[in-house]
Amino acid sequence: MAQPTVIAPSILSANFARLGDDVSRVVEAGADWIHFDVMDNHYVPNLTFGPMVCEALKPHAGKALMDVHLMVEPVDALVPLFAKAGAGLISFHPEATRHVDRTLQLIRDAGCLAGLVFNPGTPLAWLDHVMDKLDLVMLMSVNPGFGGQSFIASTLPKLRQVRERIDAHARETGRTIRLEVDGGVKTDNIATIAAAGADTFVAGSAVFGSADWAATIGTLRREAGKASAM
């Protein structure tokens, strides 16, 4: 069953000097979620935000879900901190934890939705035994660490494979799992990405780098809606 399109602007591309204002403005412009990239200069070669920044921005997000993407190693110690800071969904990379199932359960026990993230070179076999604990699967369509990169085309067949898994799981259990894409999502390729199975889209520079955020979010949503005709 198709789910409504979600547009999740990544504040990695926002103005760091006025993050609160940018979060408020992008939600007013139509953002569904706020994507919050947490990088530790260890798992990925960059350093970004911690729980205190998430907590400070939460009031500016209003009803928009805080979509926290942990690009950190190890993971478990940060989960309760971000849950307390206002995260609605916490996702992580399977390579960054010793026990994927335990980390997923830790996220759910903290009251958050749980997601698993796959880099371009990460095999999907990690999904084999944890689908029952997932609310979201995210595919990185760039190598994580920096914003503004180009979409990696080999993500498309991988998306189709995950969509088949999600749909099969839904038929068996009735549970819905979102399929998110992060990296290089633009107005001119989101329809193709959606046609491959994605329903949730992280867009950083495409939104924050545009002159009219509301118009760009509207175009992204409209183009994603064309997937059913492709």
mmCIF file of C-alpha atoms in Angstrom:
data_model
loop_
_atom_site.group_PDB
_atom_site.id
_atom_site.type_symbol
_atom_site.label_atom_id
_atom_site.label_comp_id
_atom_site.label_asym_id
_atom_site.label_seq_id
_atom_site.Cartn_x
_atom_site.Cartn_y
_atom_site.Cartn_z
ATOM 1 C CA MET A 1 0.000 0.000 0.000
ATOM 2 C CA ALA A 2 1.452 3.346 -1.072
ATOM 3 C CA GLN A 3 2.185 5.846 1.663
ATOM 4 C CA PRO A 4 2.015 9.637 1.361
ATOM 5 C CA THR A 5 5.188 11.293 0.131
ATOM 6 C CA VAL A 6 7.432 12.730 2.839
ATOM 7 C CA ILE A 7 9.915 15.522 2.082
ATOM 8 C CA ALA A 8 12.642 15.767 4.739
ATOM 9 C CA PRO A 9 15.032 18.699 4.191
ATOM 10 C CA SER A 10 18.477 18.077 5.651
ATOM 11 C CA ILE A 11 19.732 20.898 7.839
ATOM 12 C CA LEU A 12 23.259 19.927 6.808
ATOM 13 C CA SER A 13 22.628 22.372 3.953
ATOM 14 C CA ALA A 14 21.023 25.077 6.107
ATOM 15 C CA ASN A 15 22.738 28.195 7.410
ATOM 16 C CA PHE A 16 24.481 27.078 10.612
ATOM 17 C CA ALA A 17 24.459 30.628 11.940
ATOM 18 C CA ARG A 18 20.651 30.697 11.969
ATOM 19 C CA LEU A 19 19.571 27.072 12.245
ATOM 20 C CA GLY A 20 16.511 27.774 14.373
ATOM 21 C CA ASP A 21 15.145 30.299 11.890
ATOM 22 C CA ASP A 22 15.895 28.014 8.945
ATOM 23 C CA VAL A 23 14.104 25.072 10.568
ATOM 24 C CA SER A 24 11.041 27.217 11.281
ATOM 25 C CA ARG A 25 11.034 28.612 7.753
ATOM 26 C CA VAL A 26 11.438 25.267 6.022
ATOM 27 C CA VAL A 27 8.583 23.758 8.031
ATOM 28 C CA GLU A 28 6.419 26.743 7.076
ATOM 29 C CA ALA A 29 7.483 26.097 3.475
ATOM 30 C CA GLY A 30 5.987 22.606 3.617
ATOM 31 C CA ALA A 31 8.644 20.244 4.993
ATOM 32 C CA ASP A 32 7.147 17.105 6.544
ATOM 33 C CA TRP A 33 10.221 16.049 8.526
ATOM 34 C CA ILE A 34 13.497 17.678 9.528
ATOM 35 C CA HIS A 35 16.469 15.479 8.667
ATOM 36 C CA PHE A 36 19.176 15.774 11.288
ATOM 37 C CA ASP A 37 22.562 14.401 10.201
ATOM 38 C CA VAL A 38 24.775 13.389 13.118
ATOM 39 C CA MET A 39 28.421 12.835 12.121
ATOM 40 C CA ASP A 40 31.259 11.976 14.498
ATOM 41 C CA ASN A 41 34.455 12.392 12.416
ATOM 42 C CA HIS A 42 35.010 8.679 13.067
ATOM 43 C CA TYR A 43 32.414 6.624 11.202
ATOM 44 C CA VAL A 44 32.328 9.403 8.579
ATOM 45 C CA PRO A 45 34.918 12.127 7.835
ATOM 46 C CA ASN A 46 32.920 15.051 9.155
ATOM 47 C CA LEU A 47 31.679 16.478 12.466
ATOM 48 C CA THR A 48 28.222 18.004 12.846
ATOM 49 C CA PHE A 49 25.538 18.098 15.549
ATOM 50 C CA GLY A 50 24.921 16.583 18.960
ATOM 51 C CA PRO A 51 21.829 16.037 21.140
ATOM 52 C CA MET A 52 21.910 19.589 22.548
ATOM 53 C CA VAL A 53 21.476 21.052 19.062
ATOM 54 C CA CYS A 54 18.589 18.665 18.399
ATOM 55 C CA GLU A 55 16.938 19.724 21.644
ATOM 56 C CA ALA A 56 17.410 23.404 20.812
ATOM 57 C CA LEU A 57 15.884 22.992 17.341
ATOM 58 C CA LYS A 58 12.934 20.816 18.351
ATOM 59 C CA PRO A 59 10.669 23.780 19.279
ATOM 60 C CA HIS A 60 11.379 25.351 15.893
ATOM 61 C CA ALA A 61 10.255 22.170 14.096
ATOM 62 C CA GLY A 62 6.689 22.374 15.390
ATOM 63 C CA LYS A 63 4.825 19.197 14.450
ATOM 64 C CA ALA A 64 7.491 18.125 11.934
ATOM 65 C CA LEU A 65 9.169 14.874 12.959
ATOM 66 C CA MET A 66 12.856 15.084 13.851
ATOM 67 C CA ASP A 67 14.453 12.442 11.613
ATOM 68 C CA VAL A 68 17.801 11.744 13.310
ATOM 69 C CA HIS A 69 20.376 9.922 11.180
ATOM 70 C CA LEU A 70 23.261 8.635 13.285
ATOM 71 C CA MET A 71 26.482 8.371 11.284
ATOM 72 C CA VAL A 72 28.415 7.495 14.418
ATOM 73 C CA GLU A 73 30.290 4.598 15.961
ATOM 74 C CA PRO A 74 29.390 3.282 18.483
ATOM 75 C CA VAL A 75 25.661 3.986 18.379
ATOM 76 C CA ASP A 76 23.939 2.795 21.528
ATOM 77 C CA ALA A 77 25.095 5.472 23.993
ATOM 78 C CA LEU A 78 23.638 8.253 21.824
ATOM 79 C CA VAL A 79 20.196 6.697 21.311
ATOM 80 C CA PRO A 80 18.657 7.686 24.680
ATOM 81 C CA LEU A 81 20.251 11.139 24.475
ATOM 82 C CA PHE A 82 18.655 11.916 21.114
ATOM 83 C CA ALA A 83 15.351 10.376 22.178
ATOM 84 C CA LYS A 84 15.312 12.708 25.178
ATOM 85 C CA ALA A 85 16.318 15.626 22.912
ATOM 86 C CA GLY A 86 13.189 15.232 20.786
ATOM 87 C CA ALA A 87 13.999 12.739 18.040
ATOM 88 C CA GLY A 88 10.925 11.087 16.562
ATOM 89 C CA LEU A 89 12.859 8.640 14.429
ATOM 90 C CA ILE A 90 16.427 7.409 14.890
ATOM 91 C CA SER A 91 18.258 5.518 12.174
ATOM 92 C CA PHE A 92 21.769 4.081 12.146
ATOM 93 C CA HIS A 93 24.191 2.065 10.032
ATOM 94 C CA PRO A 94 24.442 -1.679 10.761
ATOM 95 C CA GLU A 95 28.243 -1.641 10.500
ATOM 96 C CA ALA A 96 28.383 0.820 13.405
ATOM 97 C CA THR A 97 26.957 -1.492 16.071
ATOM 98 C CA ARG A 98 27.906 -4.923 17.369
ATOM 99 C CA HIS A 99 24.261 -5.995 17.699
ATOM 100 C CA VAL A 100 21.797 -4.590 15.142
ATOM 101 C CA ASP A 101 18.748 -6.185 16.754
ATOM 102 C CA ARG A 102 19.641 -4.848 20.193
ATOM 103 C CA THR A 103 20.184 -1.312 18.899
ATOM 104 C CA LEU A 104 16.844 -1.344 17.079
ATOM 105 C CA GLN A 105 15.118 -2.479 20.248
ATOM 106 C CA LEU A 106 16.921 0.224 22.230
ATOM 107 C CA ILE A 107 15.517 2.863 19.853
ATOM 108 C CA ARG A 108 11.996 1.483 20.124
ATOM 109 C CA ASP A 109 12.232 1.207 23.906
ATOM 110 C CA ALA A 110 13.191 4.900 23.968
ATOM 111 C CA GLY A 111 9.875 5.710 22.284
ATOM 112 C CA CYS A 112 11.214 6.467 18.796
ATOM 113 C CA LEU A 113 10.640 4.974 15.385
ATOM 114 C CA ALA A 114 13.609 2.869 14.254
ATOM 115 C CA GLY A 115 15.464 2.926 10.956
ATOM 116 C CA LEU A 116 18.373 1.091 9.354
ATOM 117 C CA VAL A 117 20.652 2.847 6.848
ATOM 118 C CA PHE A 118 22.547 1.282 3.946
ATOM 119 C CA ASN A 119 25.536 2.906 2.288
ATOM 120 C CA PRO A 120 26.007 2.383 -1.466
ATOM 121 C CA GLY A 121 28.314 -0.588 -0.828
ATOM 122 C CA THR A 122 26.438 -2.124 2.112
ATOM 123 C CA PRO A 123 24.657 -5.431 1.330
ATOM 124 C CA LEU A 124 20.953 -5.763 2.075
ATOM 125 C CA ALA A 125 21.450 -9.032 3.966
ATOM 126 C CA TRP A 126 21.355 -7.020 7.207
ATOM 127 C CA LEU A 127 17.579 -6.817 6.672
ATOM 128 C CA ASP A 128 17.065 -10.571 6.786
ATOM 129 C CA HIS A 129 16.192 -10.926 10.461
ATOM 130 C CA VAL A 130 15.114 -7.484 11.668
ATOM 131 C CA MET A 131 12.228 -6.367 9.454
ATOM 132 C CA ASP A 132 9.816 -6.774 12.364
ATOM 133 C CA LYS A 133 11.660 -4.040 14.291
ATOM 134 C CA LEU A 134 11.952 -1.523 11.442
ATOM 135 C CA ASP A 135 9.807 1.514 10.752
ATOM 136 C CA LEU A 136 12.105 2.809 8.014
ATOM 137 C CA VAL A 137 14.841 1.656 5.663
ATOM 138 C CA MET A 138 17.111 4.378 4.310
ATOM 139 C CA LEU A 139 19.358 3.999 1.293
ATOM 140 C CA MET A 140 22.273 6.370 0.959
ATOM 141 C CA SER A 141 22.535 7.436 -2.677
ATOM 142 C CA VAL A 142 25.883 9.093 -1.957
ATOM 143 C CA ASN A 143 28.731 8.057 0.301
ATOM 144 C CA PRO A 144 27.942 9.615 3.669
ATOM 145 C CA GLY A 145 29.855 12.494 5.160
ATOM 146 C CA PHE A 146 29.108 15.586 3.107
ATOM 147 C CA GLY A 147 26.142 17.326 1.511
ATOM 148 C CA GLY A 148 25.846 18.457 -2.080
ATOM 149 C CA GLN A 149 27.006 15.210 -3.709
ATOM 150 C CA SER A 150 25.601 13.685 -6.915
ATOM 151 C CA PHE A 151 23.096 10.831 -6.878
ATOM 152 C CA ILE A 152 24.643 7.380 -7.409
ATOM 153 C CA ALA A 153 22.570 5.665 -10.105
ATOM 154 C CA SER A 154 23.203 2.141 -8.807
ATOM 155 C CA THR A 155 20.911 3.052 -5.905
ATOM 156 C CA LEU A 156 17.884 2.572 -8.178
ATOM 157 C CA PRO A 157 18.041 -1.244 -8.540
ATOM 158 C CA LYS A 158 18.845 -1.475 -4.834
ATOM 159 C CA LEU A 159 15.738 0.581 -4.097
ATOM 160 C CA ARG A 160 13.628 -1.836 -6.116
ATOM 161 C CA GLN A 161 14.997 -4.759 -4.129
ATOM 162 C CA VAL A 162 14.165 -3.090 -0.815
ATOM 163 C CA ARG A 163 10.695 -2.160 -2.058
ATOM 164 C CA GLU A 164 10.052 -5.823 -2.864
ATOM 165 C CA ARG A 165 11.138 -6.801 0.664
ATOM 166 C CA ILE A 166 8.986 -4.123 2.275
ATOM 167 C CA ASP A 167 5.919 -5.040 0.220
ATOM 168 C CA ALA A 168 6.365 -8.752 0.979
ATOM 169 C CA HIS A 169 6.678 -7.948 4.685
ATOM 170 C CA ALA A 170 3.516 -5.821 4.519
ATOM 171 C CA ARG A 171 1.572 -8.645 2.894
ATOM 172 C CA GLU A 172 2.682 -11.047 5.617
ATOM 173 C CA THR A 173 2.258 -8.792 8.641
ATOM 174 C CA GLY A 174 0.185 -5.746 7.692
ATOM 175 C CA ARG A 175 3.045 -3.503 8.895
ATOM 176 C CA THR A 176 4.152 -0.517 6.857
ATOM 177 C CA ILE A 177 7.813 0.438 6.571
ATOM 178 C CA ARG A 178 8.937 3.644 4.930
ATOM 179 C CA LEU A 179 11.676 3.662 2.285
ATOM 180 C CA GLU A 180 13.862 6.759 2.479
ATOM 181 C CA VAL A 181 16.557 7.992 0.092
ATOM 182 C CA ASP A 182 19.319 10.384 1.135
ATOM 183 C CA GLY A 183 21.796 11.976 -1.255
ATOM 184 C CA GLY A 184 21.580 13.943 -4.469
ATOM 185 C CA VAL A 185 17.769 14.099 -4.552
ATOM 186 C CA LYS A 186 16.727 16.925 -6.877
ATOM 187 C CA THR A 187 13.595 18.124 -8.638
ATOM 188 C CA ASP A 188 14.821 16.565 -11.899
ATOM 189 C CA ASN A 189 15.428 13.044 -10.558
ATOM 190 C CA ILE A 190 12.961 12.542 -7.705
ATOM 191 C CA ALA A 191 10.300 11.073 -10.030
ATOM 192 C CA THR A 192 12.704 8.333 -11.133
ATOM 193 C CA ILE A 193 13.712 7.676 -7.518
ATOM 194 C CA ALA A 194 10.077 7.460 -6.466
ATOM 195 C CA ALA A 195 9.300 5.108 -9.349
ATOM 196 C CA ALA A 196 11.994 2.768 -8.005
ATOM 197 C CA GLY A 197 10.090 2.536 -4.724
ATOM 198 C CA ALA A 198 11.058 5.402 -2.410
ATOM 199 C CA ASP A 199 8.355 7.285 -0.525
ATOM 200 C CA THR A 200 10.509 9.458 1.781
ATOM 201 C CA PHE A 201 13.092 11.872 0.403
ATOM 202 C CA VAL A 202 15.941 13.727 2.077
ATOM 203 C CA ALA A 203 16.714 16.911 0.151
ATOM 204 C CA GLY A 204 19.369 19.255 1.456
ATOM 205 C CA SER A 205 20.974 21.552 -1.082
ATOM 206 C CA ALA A 206 17.978 21.142 -3.422
ATOM 207 C CA VAL A 207 15.796 22.935 -0.877
ATOM 208 C CA PHE A 208 18.098 25.187 1.131
ATOM 209 C CA GLY A 209 20.068 26.177 -1.957
ATOM 210 C CA SER A 210 16.972 27.272 -3.839
ATOM 211 C CA ALA A 211 15.529 30.784 -3.990
ATOM 212 C CA ASP A 212 12.007 29.674 -3.007
ATOM 213 C CA TRP A 213 11.874 26.812 -0.515
ATOM 214 C CA ALA A 214 8.098 26.406 -0.675
ATOM 215 C CA ALA A 215 8.130 26.230 -4.469
ATOM 216 C CA THR A 216 10.967 23.692 -4.427
ATOM 217 C CA ILE A 217 9.275 21.478 -1.838
ATOM 218 C CA GLY A 218 6.066 21.706 -3.844
ATOM 219 C CA THR A 219 7.895 20.689 -7.018
ATOM 220 C CA LEU A 220 9.620 17.788 -5.249
ATOM 221 C CA ARG A 221 6.272 16.530 -3.937
ATOM 222 C CA ARG A 222 4.570 16.935 -7.301
ATOM 223 C CA GLU A 223 7.382 15.214 -9.221
ATOM 224 C CA ALA A 224 7.455 12.323 -6.723
ATOM 225 C CA GLY A 225 3.722 11.926 -7.301
ATOM 226 C CA LYS A 226 4.384 11.230 -10.987
ATOM 227 C CA ALA A 227 5.963 7.888 -10.065
ATOM 228 C CA SER A 228 2.677 6.036 -10.438
ATOM 229 C CA ALA A 229 2.601 7.044 -14.105
ATOM 230 C CA MET A 230 6.128 5.834 -14.845
#
